[in-house]
Coordinates of C-alpha atoms and ligand atoms in Angstrom, one line a residue:
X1 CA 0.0 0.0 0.0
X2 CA 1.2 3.7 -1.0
X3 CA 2.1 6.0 2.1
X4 CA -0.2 9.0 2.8
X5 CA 2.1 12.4 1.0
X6 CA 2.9 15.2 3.4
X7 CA 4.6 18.5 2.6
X8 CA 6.8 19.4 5.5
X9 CA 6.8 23.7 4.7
X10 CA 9.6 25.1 6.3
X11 CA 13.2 23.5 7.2
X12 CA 13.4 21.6 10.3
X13 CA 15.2 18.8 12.4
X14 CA 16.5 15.5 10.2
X15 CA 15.6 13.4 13.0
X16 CA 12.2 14.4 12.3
X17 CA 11.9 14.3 8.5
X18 CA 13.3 10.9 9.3
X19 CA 10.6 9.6 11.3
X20 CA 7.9 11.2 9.3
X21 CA 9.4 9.3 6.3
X22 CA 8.5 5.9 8.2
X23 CA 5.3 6.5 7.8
X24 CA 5.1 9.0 4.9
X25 CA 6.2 9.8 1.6
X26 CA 7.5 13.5 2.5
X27 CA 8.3 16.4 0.4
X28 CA 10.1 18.7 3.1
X29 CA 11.0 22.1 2.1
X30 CA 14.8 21.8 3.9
X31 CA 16.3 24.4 1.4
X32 CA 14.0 26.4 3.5
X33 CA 12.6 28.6 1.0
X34 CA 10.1 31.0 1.5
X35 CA 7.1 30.3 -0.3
X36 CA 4.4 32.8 -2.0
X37 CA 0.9 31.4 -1.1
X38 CA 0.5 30.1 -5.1
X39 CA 3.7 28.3 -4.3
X40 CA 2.8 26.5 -1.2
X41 CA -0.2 25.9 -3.2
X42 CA 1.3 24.4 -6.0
X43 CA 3.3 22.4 -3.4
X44 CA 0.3 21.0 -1.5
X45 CA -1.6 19.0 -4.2
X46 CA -1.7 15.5 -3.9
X47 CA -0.4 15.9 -0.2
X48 CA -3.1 14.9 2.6
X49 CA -1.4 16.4 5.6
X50 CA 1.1 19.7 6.0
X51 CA 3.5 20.5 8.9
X52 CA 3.5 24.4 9.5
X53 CA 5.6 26.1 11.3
X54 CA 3.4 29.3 12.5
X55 CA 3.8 31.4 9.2
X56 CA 2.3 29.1 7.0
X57 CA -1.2 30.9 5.9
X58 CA -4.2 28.1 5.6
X59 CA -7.1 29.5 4.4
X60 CA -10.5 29.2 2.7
X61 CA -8.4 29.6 -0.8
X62 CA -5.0 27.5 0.3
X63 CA -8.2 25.1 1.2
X64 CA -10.4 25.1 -1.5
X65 CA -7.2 24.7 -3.8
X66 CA -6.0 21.5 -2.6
X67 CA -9.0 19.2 -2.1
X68 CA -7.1 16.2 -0.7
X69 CA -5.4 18.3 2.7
X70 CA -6.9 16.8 5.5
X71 CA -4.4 18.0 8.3
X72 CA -2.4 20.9 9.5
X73 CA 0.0 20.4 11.8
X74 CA 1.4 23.3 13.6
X75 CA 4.7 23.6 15.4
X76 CA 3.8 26.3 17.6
X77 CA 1.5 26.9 20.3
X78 CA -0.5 30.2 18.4
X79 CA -2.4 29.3 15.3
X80 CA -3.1 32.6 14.0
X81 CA -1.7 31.3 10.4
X82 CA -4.9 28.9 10.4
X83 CA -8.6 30.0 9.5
X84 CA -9.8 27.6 12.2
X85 CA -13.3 28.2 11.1
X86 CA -12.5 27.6 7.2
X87 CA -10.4 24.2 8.2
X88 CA -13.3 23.0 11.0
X89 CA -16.1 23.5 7.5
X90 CA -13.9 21.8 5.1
X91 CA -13.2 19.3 7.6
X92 CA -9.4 19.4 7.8
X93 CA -7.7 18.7 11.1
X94 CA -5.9 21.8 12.6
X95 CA -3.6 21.2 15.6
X96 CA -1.0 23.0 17.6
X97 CA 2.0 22.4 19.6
X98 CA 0.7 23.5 23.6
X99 CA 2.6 22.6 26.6
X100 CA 6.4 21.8 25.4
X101 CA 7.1 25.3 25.7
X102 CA 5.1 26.6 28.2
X103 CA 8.7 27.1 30.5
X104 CA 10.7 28.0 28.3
X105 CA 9.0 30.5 26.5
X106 CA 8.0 31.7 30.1
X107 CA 11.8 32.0 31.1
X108 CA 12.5 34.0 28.0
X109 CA 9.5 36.5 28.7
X110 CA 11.4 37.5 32.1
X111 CA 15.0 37.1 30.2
X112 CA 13.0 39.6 28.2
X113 CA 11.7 41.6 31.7
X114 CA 15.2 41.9 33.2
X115 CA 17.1 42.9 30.3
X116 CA 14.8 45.5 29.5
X117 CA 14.3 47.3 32.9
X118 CA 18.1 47.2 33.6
X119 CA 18.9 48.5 30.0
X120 CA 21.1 45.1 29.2
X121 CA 21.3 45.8 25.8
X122 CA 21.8 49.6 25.3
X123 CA 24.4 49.3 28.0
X124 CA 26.0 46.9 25.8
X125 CA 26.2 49.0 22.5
X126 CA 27.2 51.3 24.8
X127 CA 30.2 49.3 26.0
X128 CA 30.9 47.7 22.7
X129 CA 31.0 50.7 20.9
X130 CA 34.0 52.4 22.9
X131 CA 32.0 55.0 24.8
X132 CA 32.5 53.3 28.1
X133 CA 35.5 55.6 29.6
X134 CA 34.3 56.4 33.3
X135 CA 31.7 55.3 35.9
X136 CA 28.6 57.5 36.9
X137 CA 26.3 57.2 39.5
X138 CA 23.4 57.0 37.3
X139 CA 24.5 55.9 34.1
X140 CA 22.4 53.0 32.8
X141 CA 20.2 53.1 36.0
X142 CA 17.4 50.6 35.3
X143 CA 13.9 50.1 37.5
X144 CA 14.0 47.0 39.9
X145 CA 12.1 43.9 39.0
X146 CA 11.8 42.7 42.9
X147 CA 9.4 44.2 44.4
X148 CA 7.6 45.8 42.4
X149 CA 3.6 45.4 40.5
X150 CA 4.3 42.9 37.8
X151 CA 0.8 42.6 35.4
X152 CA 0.0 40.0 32.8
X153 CA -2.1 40.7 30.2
X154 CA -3.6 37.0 29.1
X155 CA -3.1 34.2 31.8
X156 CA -2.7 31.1 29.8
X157 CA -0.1 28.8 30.3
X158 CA 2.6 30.8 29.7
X159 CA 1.2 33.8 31.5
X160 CA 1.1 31.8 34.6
X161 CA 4.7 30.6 34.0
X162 CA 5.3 34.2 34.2
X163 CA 3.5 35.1 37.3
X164 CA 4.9 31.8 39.1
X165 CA 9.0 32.8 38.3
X166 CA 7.6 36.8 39.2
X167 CA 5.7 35.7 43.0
X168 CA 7.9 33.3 43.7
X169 CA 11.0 34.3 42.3
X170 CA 11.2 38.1 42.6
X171 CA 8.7 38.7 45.4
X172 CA 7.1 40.7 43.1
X173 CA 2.8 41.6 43.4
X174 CA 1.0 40.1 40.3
X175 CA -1.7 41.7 38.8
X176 CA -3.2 40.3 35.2
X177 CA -6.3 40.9 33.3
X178 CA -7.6 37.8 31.0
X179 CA -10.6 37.1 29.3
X180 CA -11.4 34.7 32.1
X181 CA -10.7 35.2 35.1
X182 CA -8.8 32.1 36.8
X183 CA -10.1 29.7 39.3
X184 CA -9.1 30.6 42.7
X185 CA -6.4 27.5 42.9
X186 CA -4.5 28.5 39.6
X187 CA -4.9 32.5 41.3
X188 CA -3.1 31.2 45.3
X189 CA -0.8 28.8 43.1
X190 CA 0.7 31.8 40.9
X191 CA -0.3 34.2 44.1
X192 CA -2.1 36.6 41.1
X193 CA -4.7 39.1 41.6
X194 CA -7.7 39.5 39.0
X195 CA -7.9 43.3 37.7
X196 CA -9.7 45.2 35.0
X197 CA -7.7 46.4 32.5
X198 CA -7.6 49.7 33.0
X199 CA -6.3 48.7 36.7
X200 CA -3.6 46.2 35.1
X201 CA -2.2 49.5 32.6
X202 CA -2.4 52.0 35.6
X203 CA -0.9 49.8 38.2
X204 CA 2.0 47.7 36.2
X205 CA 5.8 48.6 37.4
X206 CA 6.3 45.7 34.3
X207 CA 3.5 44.5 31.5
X208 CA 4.1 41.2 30.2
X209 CA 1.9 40.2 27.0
X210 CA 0.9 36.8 26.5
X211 CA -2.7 36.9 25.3
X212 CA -3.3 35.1 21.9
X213 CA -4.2 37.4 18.3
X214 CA -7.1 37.5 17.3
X215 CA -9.2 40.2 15.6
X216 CA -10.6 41.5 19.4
X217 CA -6.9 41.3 20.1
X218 CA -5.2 43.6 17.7
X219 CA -4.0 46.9 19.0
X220 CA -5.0 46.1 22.7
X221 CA -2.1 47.9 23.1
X222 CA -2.1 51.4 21.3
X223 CA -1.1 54.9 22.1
X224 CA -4.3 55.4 24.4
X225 CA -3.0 52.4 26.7
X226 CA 0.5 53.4 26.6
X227 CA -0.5 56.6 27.9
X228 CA -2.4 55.2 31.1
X229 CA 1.0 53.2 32.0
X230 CA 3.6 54.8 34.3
X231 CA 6.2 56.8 32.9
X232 CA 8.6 54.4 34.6
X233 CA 6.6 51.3 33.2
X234 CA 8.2 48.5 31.0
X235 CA 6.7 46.8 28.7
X236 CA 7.3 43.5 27.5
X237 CA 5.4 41.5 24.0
X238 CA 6.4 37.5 23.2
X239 CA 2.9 37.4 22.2
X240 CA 2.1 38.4 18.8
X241 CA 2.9 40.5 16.4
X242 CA 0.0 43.0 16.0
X243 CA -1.2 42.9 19.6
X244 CA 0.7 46.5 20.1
X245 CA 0.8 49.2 17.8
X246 CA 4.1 49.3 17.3
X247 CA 4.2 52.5 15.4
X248 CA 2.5 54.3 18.6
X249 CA 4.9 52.5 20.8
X250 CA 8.0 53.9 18.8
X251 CA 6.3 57.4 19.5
X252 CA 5.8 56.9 22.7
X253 CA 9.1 55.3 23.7
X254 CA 10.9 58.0 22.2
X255 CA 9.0 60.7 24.2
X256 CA 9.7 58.5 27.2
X257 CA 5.1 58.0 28.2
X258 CA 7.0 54.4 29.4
X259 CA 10.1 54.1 30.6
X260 CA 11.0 50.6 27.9
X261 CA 10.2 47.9 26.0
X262 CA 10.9 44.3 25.2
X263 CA 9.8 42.7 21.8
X264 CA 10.4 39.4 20.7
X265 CA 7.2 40.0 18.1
X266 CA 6.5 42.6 15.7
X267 CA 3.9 43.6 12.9
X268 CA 4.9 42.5 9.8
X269 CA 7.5 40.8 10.7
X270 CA 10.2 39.7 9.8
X271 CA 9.9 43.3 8.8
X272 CA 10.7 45.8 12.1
X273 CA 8.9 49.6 12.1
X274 CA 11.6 51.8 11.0
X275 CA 11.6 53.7 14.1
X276 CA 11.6 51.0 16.4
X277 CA 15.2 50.5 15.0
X278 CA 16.1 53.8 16.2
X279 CA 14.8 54.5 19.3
X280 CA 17.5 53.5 22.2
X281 CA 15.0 52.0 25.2
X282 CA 13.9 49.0 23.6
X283 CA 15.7 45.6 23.8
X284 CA 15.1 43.5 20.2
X285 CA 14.7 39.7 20.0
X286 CA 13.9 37.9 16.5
X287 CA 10.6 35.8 17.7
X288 CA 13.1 32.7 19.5
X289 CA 10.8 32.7 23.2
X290 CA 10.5 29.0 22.2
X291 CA 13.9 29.1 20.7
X292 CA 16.1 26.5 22.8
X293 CA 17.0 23.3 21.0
X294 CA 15.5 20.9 23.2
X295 CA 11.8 23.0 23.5
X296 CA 11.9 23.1 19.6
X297 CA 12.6 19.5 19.0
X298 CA 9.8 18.8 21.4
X299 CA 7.7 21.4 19.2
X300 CA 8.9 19.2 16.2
X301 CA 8.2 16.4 17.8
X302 CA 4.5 16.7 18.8
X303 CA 3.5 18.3 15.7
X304 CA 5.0 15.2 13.5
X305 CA 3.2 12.8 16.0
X306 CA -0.2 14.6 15.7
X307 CA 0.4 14.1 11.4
X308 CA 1.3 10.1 12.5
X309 CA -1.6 9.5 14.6
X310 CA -3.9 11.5 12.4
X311 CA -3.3 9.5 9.0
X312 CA -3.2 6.3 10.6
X313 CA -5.0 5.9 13.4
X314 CA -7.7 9.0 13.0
X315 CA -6.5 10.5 16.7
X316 CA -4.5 13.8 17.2
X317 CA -2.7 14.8 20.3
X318 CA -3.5 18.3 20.4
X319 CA -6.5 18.8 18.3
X320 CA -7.7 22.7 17.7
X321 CA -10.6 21.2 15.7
X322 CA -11.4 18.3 17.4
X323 CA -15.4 17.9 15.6
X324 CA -13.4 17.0 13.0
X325 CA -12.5 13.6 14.3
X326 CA -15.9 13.0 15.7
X327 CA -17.1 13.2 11.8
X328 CA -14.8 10.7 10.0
Ligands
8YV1 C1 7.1 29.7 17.3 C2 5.5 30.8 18.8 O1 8.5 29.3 17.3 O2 4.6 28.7 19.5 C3 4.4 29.9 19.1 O3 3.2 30.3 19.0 O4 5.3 32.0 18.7 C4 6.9 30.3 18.6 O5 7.1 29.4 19.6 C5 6.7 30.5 16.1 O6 5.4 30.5 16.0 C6 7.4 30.1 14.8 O7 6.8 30.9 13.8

């Protein structure tokens, strides 16, 4: 019997397109070229299942296109790429790669914390580009992170990874605003404290965003929030690109409304707002909060195992879509 075709979009690990090819006849895109959408249709036809990688845009068109898709695979945790609707009404499979990085993206959202409220990085230009010739009693003078009102904007997983290494960690007083608000276990375990979000702008020392994108989503933070922080504030984004405005934040960073900023995400990117290139008190990451080998094999990993147990057994680890199995 012929193996079920997949289309593996982006370049990743060998020991992955290696078990994959076990049970698949694999097309894997390891010159890791950056498709147009015609392309990755194109590339799609005959397949029945796709591994994305979270850029990867599946639509009602990529859909319509390529009648014999019947999974998506994602290796990350957002599926912003995927018309969940569209895949859920042409009955393809969408699922998502939760958990595995739950710490370590968490980790890398303080990394993100500390290096932006003690300057890290424009200290180190700083250093690194001779100017370093005395010490002064206030030069590169940060805010402290113990202590001080730490707010969460979206408590998922990873927000609560946050808030644990913050309470426990840094004795620090958490504050988040969510959608839902979180039973009162999860709120004595991550010793967090349910606030509008009004209260959460106002009352932040540090904001850490970690809410998904969605439409509801984009621009939550703009120039009118910005101006309700503290002119001391930080603000830190490994959420999304899109979630901030970060043409207002450029503005608003410049005129010093908050104090700094930590992005790991951007609009448009890999493309950055000119200006956010320009302005000293932000610390720039290229989207790697996930990005440690062993978190990104696990990614990998679970996304290749959802495709396995998908097209041969009809079962998915981490369905987003799970109607879909109910119906075959
Ligand atoms: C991914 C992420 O590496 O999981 C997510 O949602 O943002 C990252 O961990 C990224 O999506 C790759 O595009």
């Amino acid at each position: 019997m012929s193996k079920p075709k997949i289309l593996v979009a982006r370049a990743i690990f060998p020991e992955v397109i290696a078990k994959l090819a076990q049970h698949f006849d694999v097309v894997s895109n390891q010159a890791d070229e950056i498709w147009t959408p015609a392309e990755l249709i194109a590339q799609l036809q005959g397949k029945q299942g796709v591994f994305t990688t979270g850029g990867e845009r599946i639509d009602a068109a990529v859909l319509t296109a390529c009648p014999d898709l019947k999974i998506c695979a994602n290796m990350a945790v957002g599926y912003n790429n995927f018309d969940l609707a569209a895949m859920t009404a042409a009955g393809v499979l969408a699922t998502n790669a939760p958990d595995v990085l739950t710490e370590t993206t968490a980790d890398f959202g303080f990394a993100l914390l500390m290096a932006t409220a003690r300057r890290m990085t424009e200290a180190e230009h700083f250093l690194r580009a001779g100017k370093w010739t005395k010490w002064s009693y206030d030069m590169f003078a940060g805010s402290d992170i113990h202590g001080t009102t730490l707010g969460i904007l979206g408590m998922g997983r990873i927000g609560q990874g946050i808030a644990q290494r913050g309470a426990h960690g840094f004795d620090m007083n958490v504050i988040y605003h969510n959608r839902s608000r979180l039973d009162a276990a999860t709120e004595a375990q991550c010793q967090a404290r349910y606030v509008s979000k009004e209260e959460l702008l106002k009352s932040a020392d540090h904001l850490v965003l970690v809410l998904p994108y969605s439409a509801s989503a984009h621009h939550a933070i703009g120039a009118a929030e910005l101006a309700q922080m503290k002119p001391t504030a930080t603000l830190v984004n490994i959420a999304r690109g899109g979630i901030v405005d970060d043409a207002a934040l450029a503005v608003a960073l410049r005129n010093k409304v908050i104090a700094g900023a930590g992005l790991d995400v951007f609009e448009g990117e890999p493309q950055l707002h000119p200006d956010l290139l320009s302005v000293p008190n932000v610390v720039l990451t290229p989207h790697i909060a996930s990005a440690t080998l062993s978190t990104r094999l696990a990614m990998a990993n679970l996304a290749a195992d959802n495709l396995i147990e998908f097209l041969t057994q009809n079962k998915a680890i981490t369905p987003l879509n799970p109607e879909v199995l109910v119906k075959r």
